[in-house]
CSV table of N, CA and C in Angstrom, one decimal:
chain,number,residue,atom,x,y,z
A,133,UNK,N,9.0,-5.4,18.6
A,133,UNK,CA,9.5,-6.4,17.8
A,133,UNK,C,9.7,-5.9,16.4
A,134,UNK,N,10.5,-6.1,16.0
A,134,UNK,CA,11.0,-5.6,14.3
A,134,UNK,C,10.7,-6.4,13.6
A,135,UNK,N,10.3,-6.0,12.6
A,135,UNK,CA,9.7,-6.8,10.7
A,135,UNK,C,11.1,-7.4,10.8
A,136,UNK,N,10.1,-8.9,9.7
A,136,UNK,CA,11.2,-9.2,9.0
A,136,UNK,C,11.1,-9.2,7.8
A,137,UNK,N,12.3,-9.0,6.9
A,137,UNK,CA,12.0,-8.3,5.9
A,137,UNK,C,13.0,-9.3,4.7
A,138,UNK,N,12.6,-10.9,4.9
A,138,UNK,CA,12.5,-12.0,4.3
A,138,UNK,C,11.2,-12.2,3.5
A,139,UNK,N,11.2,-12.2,2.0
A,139,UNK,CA,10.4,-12.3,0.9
A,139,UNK,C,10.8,-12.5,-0.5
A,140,UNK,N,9.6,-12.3,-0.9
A,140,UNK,CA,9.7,-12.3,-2.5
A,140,UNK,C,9.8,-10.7,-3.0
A,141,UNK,N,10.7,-10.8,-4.2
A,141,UNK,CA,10.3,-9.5,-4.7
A,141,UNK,C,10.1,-9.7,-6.1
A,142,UNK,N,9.1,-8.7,-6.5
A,142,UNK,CA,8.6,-9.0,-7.7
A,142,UNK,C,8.7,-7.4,-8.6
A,143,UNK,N,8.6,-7.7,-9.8
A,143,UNK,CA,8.3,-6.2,-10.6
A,143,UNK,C,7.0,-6.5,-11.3
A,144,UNK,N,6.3,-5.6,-11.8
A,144,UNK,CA,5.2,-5.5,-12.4
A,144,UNK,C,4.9,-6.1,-13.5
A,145,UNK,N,5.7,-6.9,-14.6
A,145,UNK,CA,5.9,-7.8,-15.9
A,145,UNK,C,4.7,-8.8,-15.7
A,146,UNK,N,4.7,-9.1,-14.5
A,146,UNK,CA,4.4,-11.0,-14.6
A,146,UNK,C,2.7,-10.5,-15.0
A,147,UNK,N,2.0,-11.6,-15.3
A,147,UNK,CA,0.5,-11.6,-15.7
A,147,UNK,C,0.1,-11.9,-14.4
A,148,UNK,N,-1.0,-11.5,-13.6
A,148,UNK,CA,-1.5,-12.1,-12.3
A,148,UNK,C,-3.2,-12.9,-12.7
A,149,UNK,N,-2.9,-14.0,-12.2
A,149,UNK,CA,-4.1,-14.8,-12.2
A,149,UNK,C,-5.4,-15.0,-11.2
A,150,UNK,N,-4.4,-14.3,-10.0
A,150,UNK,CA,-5.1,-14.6,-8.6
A,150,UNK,C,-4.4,-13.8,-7.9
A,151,UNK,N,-5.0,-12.9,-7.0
A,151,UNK,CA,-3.7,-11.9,-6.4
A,151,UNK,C,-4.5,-10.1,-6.2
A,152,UNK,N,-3.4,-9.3,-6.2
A,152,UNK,CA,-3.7,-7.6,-6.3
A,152,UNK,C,-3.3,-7.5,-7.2
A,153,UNK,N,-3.9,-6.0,-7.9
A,153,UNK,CA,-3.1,-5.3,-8.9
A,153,UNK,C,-3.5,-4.2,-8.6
A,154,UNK,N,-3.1,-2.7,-9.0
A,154,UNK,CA,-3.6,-1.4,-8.3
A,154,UNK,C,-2.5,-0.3,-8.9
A,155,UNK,N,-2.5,1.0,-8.5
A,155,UNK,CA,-1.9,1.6,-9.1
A,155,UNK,C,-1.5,2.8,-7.8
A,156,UNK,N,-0.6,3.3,-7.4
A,156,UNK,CA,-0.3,4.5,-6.8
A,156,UNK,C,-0.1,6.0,-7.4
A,157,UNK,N,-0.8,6.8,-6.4
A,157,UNK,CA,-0.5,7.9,-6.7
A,157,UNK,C,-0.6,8.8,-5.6
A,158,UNK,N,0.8,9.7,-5.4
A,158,UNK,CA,1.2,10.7,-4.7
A,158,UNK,C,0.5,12.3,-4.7
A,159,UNK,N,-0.1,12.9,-3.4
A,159,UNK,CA,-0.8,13.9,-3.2
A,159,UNK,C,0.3,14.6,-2.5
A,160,UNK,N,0.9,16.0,-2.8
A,160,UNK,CA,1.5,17.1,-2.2
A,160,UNK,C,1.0,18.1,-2.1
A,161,UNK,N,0.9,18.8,-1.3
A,161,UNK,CA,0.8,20.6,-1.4
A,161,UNK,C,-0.8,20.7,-1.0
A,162,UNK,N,-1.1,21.8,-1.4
A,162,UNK,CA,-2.9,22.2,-1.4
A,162,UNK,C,-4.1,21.6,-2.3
A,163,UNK,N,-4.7,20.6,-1.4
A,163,UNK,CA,-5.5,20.2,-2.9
A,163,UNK,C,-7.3,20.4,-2.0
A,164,UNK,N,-7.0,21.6,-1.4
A,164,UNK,CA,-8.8,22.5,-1.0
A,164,UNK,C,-9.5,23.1,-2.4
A,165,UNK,N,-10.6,22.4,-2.2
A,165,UNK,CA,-11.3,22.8,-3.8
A,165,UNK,C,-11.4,24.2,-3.9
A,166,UNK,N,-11.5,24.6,-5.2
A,166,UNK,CA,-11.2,26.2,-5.5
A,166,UNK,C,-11.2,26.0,-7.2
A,167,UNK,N,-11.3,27.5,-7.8
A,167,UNK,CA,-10.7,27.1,-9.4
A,167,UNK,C,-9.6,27.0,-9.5
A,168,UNK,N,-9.3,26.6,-10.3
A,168,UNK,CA,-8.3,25.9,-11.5
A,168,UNK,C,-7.3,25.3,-10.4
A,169,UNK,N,-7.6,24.4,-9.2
A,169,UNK,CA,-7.3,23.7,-8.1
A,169,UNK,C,-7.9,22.1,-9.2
A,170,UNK,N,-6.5,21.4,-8.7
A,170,UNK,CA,-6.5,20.0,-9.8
A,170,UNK,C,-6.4,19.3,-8.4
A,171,UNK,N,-7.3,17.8,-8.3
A,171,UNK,CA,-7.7,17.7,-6.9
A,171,UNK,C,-7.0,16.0,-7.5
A,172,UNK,N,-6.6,15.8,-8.4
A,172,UNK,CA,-5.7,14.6,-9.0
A,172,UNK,C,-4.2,14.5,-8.5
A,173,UNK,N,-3.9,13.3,-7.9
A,173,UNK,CA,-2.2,13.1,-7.9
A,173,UNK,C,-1.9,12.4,-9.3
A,174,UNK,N,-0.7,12.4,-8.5
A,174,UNK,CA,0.5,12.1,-9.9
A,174,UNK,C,0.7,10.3,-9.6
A,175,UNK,N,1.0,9.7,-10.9
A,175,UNK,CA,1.2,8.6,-10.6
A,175,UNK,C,3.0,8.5,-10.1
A,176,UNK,N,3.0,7.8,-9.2
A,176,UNK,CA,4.6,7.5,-8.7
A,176,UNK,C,5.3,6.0,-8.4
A,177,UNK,N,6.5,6.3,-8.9
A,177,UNK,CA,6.9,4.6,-8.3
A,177,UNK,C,7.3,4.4,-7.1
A,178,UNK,N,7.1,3.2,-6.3
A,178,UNK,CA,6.9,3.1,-5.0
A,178,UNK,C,7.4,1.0,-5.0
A,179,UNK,N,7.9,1.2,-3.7
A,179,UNK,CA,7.8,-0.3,-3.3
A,179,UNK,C,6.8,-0.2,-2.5
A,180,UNK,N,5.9,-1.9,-2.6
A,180,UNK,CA,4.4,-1.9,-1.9
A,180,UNK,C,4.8,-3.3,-1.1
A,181,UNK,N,4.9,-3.2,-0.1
A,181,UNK,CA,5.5,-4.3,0.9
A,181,UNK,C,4.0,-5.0,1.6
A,182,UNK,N,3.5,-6.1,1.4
A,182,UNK,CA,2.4,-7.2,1.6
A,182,UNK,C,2.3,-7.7,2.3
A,183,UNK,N,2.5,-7.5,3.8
A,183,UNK,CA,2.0,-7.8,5.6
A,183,UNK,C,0.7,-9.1,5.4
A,184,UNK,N,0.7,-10.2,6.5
A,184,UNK,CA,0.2,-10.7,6.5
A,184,UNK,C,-1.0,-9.3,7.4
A,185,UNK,N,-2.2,-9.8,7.2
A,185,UNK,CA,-3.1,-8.8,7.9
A,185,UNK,C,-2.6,-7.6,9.2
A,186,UNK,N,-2.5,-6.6,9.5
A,186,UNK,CA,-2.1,-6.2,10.2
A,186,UNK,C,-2.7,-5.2,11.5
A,187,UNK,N,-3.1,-5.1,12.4
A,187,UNK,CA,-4.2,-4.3,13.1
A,187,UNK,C,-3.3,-3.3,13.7
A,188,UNK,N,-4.4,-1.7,14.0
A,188,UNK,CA,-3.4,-0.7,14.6
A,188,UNK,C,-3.0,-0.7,15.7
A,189,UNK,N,-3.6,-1.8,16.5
A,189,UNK,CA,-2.9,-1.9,17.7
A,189,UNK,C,-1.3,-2.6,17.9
A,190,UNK,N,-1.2,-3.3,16.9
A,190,UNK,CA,0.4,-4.1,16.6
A,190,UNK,C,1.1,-3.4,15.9
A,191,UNK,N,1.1,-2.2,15.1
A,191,UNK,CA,1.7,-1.7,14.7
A,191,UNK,C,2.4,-0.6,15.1
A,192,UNK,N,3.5,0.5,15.1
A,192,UNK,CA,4.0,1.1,15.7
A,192,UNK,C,4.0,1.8,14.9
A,193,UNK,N,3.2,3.0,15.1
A,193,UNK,CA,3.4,4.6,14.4
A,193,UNK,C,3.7,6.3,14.9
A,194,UNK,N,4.7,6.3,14.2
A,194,UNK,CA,5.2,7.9,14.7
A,194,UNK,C,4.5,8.9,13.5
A,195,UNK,N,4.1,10.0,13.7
A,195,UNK,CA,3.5,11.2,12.8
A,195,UNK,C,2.8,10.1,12.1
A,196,UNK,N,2.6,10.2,10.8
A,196,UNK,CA,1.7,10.0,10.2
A,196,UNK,C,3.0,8.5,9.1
A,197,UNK,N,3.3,8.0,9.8
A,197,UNK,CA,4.3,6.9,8.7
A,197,UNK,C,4.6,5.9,10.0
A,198,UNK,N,4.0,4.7,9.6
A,198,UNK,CA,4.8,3.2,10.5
A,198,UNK,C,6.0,3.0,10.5
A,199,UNK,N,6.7,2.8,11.7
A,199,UNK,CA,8.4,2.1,11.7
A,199,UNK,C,7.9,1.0,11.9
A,200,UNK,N,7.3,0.4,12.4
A,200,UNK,CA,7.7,-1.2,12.5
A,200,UNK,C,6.1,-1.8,12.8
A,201,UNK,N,6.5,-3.3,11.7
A,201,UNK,CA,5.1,-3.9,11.5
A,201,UNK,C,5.1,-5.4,11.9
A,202,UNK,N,5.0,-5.9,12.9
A,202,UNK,CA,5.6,-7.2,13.7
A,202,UNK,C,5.0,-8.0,12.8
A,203,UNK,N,3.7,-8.0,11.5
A,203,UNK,CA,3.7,-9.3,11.3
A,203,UNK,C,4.5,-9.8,9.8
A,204,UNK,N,4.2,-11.1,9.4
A,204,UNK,CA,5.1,-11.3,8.6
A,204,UNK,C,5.2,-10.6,7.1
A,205,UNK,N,6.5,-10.2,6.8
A,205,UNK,CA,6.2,-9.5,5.4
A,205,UNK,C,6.0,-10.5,4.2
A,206,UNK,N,5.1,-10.7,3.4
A,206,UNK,CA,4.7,-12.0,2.3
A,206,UNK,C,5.4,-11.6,1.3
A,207,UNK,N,5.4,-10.3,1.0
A,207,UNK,CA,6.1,-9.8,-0.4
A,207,UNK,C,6.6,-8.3,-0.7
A,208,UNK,N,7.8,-8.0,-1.4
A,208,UNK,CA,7.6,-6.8,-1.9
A,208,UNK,C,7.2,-6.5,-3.4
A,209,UNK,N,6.9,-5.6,-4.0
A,209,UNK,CA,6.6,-5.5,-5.5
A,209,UNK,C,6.7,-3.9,-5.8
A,210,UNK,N,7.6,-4.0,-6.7
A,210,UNK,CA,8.0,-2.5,-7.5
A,210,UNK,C,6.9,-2.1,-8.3
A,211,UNK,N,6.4,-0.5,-8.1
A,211,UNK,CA,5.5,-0.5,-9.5
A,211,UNK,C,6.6,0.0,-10.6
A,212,UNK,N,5.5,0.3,-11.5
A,212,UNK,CA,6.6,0.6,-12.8
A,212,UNK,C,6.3,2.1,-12.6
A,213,UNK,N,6.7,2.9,-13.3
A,213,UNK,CA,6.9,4.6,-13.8
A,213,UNK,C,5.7,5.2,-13.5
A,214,UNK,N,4.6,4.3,-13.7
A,214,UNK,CA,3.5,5.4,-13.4
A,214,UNK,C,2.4,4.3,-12.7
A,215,UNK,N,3.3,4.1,-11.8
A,215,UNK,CA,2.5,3.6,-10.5
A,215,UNK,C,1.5,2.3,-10.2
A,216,UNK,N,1.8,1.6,-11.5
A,216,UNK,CA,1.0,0.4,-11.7
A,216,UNK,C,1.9,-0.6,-10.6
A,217,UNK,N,0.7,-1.7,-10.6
A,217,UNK,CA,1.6,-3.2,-10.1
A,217,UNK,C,0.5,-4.3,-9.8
A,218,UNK,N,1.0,-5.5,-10.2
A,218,UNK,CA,0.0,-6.3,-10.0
A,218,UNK,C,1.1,-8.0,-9.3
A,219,UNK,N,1.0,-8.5,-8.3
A,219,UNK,CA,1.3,-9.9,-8.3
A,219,UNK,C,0.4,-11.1,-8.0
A,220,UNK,N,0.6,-11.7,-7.7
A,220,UNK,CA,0.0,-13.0,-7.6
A,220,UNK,C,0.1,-13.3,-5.8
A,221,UNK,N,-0.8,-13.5,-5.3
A,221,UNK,CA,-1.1,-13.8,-4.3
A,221,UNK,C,-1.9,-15.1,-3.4
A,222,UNK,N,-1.7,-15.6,-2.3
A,222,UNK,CA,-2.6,-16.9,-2.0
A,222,UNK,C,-4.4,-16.0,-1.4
A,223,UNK,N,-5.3,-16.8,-1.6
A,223,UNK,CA,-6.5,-16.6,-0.9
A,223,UNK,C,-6.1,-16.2,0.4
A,224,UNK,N,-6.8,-14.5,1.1
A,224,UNK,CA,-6.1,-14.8,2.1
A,224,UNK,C,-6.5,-12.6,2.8
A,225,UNK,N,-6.1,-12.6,3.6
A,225,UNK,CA,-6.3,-11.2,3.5
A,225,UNK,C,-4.9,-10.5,4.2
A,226,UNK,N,-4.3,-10.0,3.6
A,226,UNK,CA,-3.2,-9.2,3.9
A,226,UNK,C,-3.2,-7.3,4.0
A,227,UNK,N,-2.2,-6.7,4.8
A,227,UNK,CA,-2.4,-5.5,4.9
A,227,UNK,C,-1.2,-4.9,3.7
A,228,UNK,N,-1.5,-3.7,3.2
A,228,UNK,CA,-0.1,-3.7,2.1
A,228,UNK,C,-0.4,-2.1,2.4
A,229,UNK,N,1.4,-1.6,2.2
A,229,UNK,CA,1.6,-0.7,2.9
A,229,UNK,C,2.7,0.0,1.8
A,230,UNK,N,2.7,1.2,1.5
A,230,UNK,CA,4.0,2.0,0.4
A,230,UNK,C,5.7,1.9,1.5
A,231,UNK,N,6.6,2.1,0.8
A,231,UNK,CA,7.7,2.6,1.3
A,231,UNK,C,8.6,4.0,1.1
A,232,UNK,N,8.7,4.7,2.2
A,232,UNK,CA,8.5,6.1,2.2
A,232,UNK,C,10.1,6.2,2.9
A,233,UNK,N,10.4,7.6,2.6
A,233,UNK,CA,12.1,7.6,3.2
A,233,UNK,C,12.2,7.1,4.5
A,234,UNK,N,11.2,8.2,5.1
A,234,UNK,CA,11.0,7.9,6.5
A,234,UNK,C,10.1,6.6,7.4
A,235,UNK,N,9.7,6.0,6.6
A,235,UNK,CA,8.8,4.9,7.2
A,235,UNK,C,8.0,4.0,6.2
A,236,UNK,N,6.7,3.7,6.8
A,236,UNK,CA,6.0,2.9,6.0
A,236,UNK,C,4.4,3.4,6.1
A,237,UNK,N,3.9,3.9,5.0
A,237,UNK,CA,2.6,4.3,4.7
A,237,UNK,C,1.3,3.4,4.4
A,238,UNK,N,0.3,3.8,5.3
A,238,UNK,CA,-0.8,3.3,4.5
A,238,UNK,C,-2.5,4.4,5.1
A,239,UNK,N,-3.1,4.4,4.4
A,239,UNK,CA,-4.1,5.1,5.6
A,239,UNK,C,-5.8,4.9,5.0
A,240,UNK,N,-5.7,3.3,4.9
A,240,UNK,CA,-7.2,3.0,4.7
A,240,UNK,C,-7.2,1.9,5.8
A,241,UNK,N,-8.3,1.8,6.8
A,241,UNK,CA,-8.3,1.3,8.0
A,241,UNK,C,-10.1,0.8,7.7
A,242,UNK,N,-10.3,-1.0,8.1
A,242,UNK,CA,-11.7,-1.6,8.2
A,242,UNK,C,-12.3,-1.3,9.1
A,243,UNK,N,-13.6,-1.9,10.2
A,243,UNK,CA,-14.1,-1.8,11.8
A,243,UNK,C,-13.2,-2.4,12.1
A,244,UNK,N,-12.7,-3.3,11.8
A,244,UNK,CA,-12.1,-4.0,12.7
A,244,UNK,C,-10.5,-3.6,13.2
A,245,UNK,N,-10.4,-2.8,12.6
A,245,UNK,CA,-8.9,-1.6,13.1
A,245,UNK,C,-7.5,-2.4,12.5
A,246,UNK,N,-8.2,-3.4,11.4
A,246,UNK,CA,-7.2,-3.6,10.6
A,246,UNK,C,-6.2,-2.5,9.3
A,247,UNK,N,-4.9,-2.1,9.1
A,247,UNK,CA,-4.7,-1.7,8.5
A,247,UNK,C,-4.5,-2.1,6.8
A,248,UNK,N,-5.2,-1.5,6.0
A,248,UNK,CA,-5.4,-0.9,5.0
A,248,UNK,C,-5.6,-2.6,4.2
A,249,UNK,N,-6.6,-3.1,4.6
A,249,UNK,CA,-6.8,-4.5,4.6
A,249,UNK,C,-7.4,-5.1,3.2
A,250,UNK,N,-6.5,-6.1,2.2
A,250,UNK,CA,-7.0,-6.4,0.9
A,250,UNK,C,-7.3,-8.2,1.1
A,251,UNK,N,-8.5,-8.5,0.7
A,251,UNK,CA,-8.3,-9.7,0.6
A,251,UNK,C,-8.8,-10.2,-0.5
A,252,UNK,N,-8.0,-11.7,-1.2
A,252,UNK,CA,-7.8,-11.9,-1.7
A,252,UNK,C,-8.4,-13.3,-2.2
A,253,UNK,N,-9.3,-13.3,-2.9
A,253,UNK,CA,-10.2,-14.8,-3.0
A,253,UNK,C,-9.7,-15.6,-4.4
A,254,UNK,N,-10.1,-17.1,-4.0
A,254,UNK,CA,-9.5,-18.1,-4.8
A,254,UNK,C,-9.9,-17.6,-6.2
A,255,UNK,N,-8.8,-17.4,-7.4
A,255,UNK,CA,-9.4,-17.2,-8.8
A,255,UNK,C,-9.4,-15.8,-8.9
A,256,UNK,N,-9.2,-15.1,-8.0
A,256,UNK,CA,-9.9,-13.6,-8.5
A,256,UNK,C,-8.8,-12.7,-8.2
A,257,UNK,N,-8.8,-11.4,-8.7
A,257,UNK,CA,-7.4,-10.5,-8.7
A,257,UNK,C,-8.4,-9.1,-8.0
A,258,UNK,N,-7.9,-8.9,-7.3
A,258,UNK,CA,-8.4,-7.4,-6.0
A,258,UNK,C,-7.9,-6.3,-6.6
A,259,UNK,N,-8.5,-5.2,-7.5
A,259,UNK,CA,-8.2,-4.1,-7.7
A,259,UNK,C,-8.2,-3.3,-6.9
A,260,UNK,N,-7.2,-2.4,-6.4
A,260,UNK,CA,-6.7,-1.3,-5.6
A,260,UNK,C,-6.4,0.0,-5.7
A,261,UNK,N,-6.5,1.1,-5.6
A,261,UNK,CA,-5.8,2.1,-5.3
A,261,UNK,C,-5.1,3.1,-4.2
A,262,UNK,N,-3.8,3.2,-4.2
A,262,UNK,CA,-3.6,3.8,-3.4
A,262,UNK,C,-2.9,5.1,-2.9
A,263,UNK,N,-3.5,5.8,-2.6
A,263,UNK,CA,-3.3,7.7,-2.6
A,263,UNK,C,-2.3,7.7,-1.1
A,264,UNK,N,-1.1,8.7,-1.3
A,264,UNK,CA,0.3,8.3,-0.7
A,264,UNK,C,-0.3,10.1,-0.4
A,265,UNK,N,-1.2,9.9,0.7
A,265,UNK,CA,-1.7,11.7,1.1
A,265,UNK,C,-0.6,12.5,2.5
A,266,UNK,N,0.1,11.9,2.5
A,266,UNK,CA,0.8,12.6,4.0
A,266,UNK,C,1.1,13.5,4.1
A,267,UNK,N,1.7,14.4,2.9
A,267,UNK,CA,1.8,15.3,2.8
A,267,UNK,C,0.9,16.6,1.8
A,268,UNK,N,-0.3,16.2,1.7
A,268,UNK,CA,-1.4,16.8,1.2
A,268,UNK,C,-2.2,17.4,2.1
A,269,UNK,N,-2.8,18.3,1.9
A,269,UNK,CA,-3.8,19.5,2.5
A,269,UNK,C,-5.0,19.3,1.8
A,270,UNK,N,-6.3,19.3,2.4
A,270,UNK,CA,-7.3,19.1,2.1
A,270,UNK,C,-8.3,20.4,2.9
């Protein structure tokens, strides 16, 4: 079954009252501890597309990037230049995933085999981070 990819899109401006906010950043190349080995990514802009909760069993994954996420998409949201983003959200727990040339990224997984799972409680704003490692060495 294919996403559908009916939503909101938002950019990073708005104030959030209730919702996510979080920041991205991208890991490339070698980052095996050693000296003068910087074990920090770079902040990057990214679209972060907001899945109603999503488990690994519904989802379809080739290598290491999702093509297709059957449940519903709630929102998209741009970060800005160095990887920020915050929107406003219902109480609720949703899966939120990067957008990558090739697919759709995420790689923090609950027990319960939900992917990369934020939830979201009445009044309160969910701080996040998220490290875009697929092409990093560890």
């Amino acid at each position: 079954m294919a996403a559908s990819f009916i939503a909101c899109r938002s950019s990073t401006a708005q104030q959030t009252s209730q919702g996510v906010k979080g920041q991205v950043f991208w890991f490339e190349g070698n980052f095996m501890p050693g000296p003068g080995q910087s074990n920090k990514g770079r902040p990057v802009q990214r679209d972060i597309l907001i899945y109603e909760v999503t488990s690994m069993d519904e989802a379809t994954k080739e290598n290491q990037l999702y093509n297709e996420i059957p449940s519903r998409l709630i929102k998209t949201v741009i970060t800005d230049k160095n990887g920020k983003f915050s929107t406003d959200l219902p109480p609720g727990t949703y899966s939120i995933f990067t957008k990558e040339k090739e697919g759709l990224f995420a790689n923090v997984f609950d027990g319960e085999g939900h992917i990369n799972p934020v939830t979201i409680k009445a009044g309160e704003i969910t701080e996040i981070i998220i490290n875009i490692n697929y092409k990093a060495v560890y």
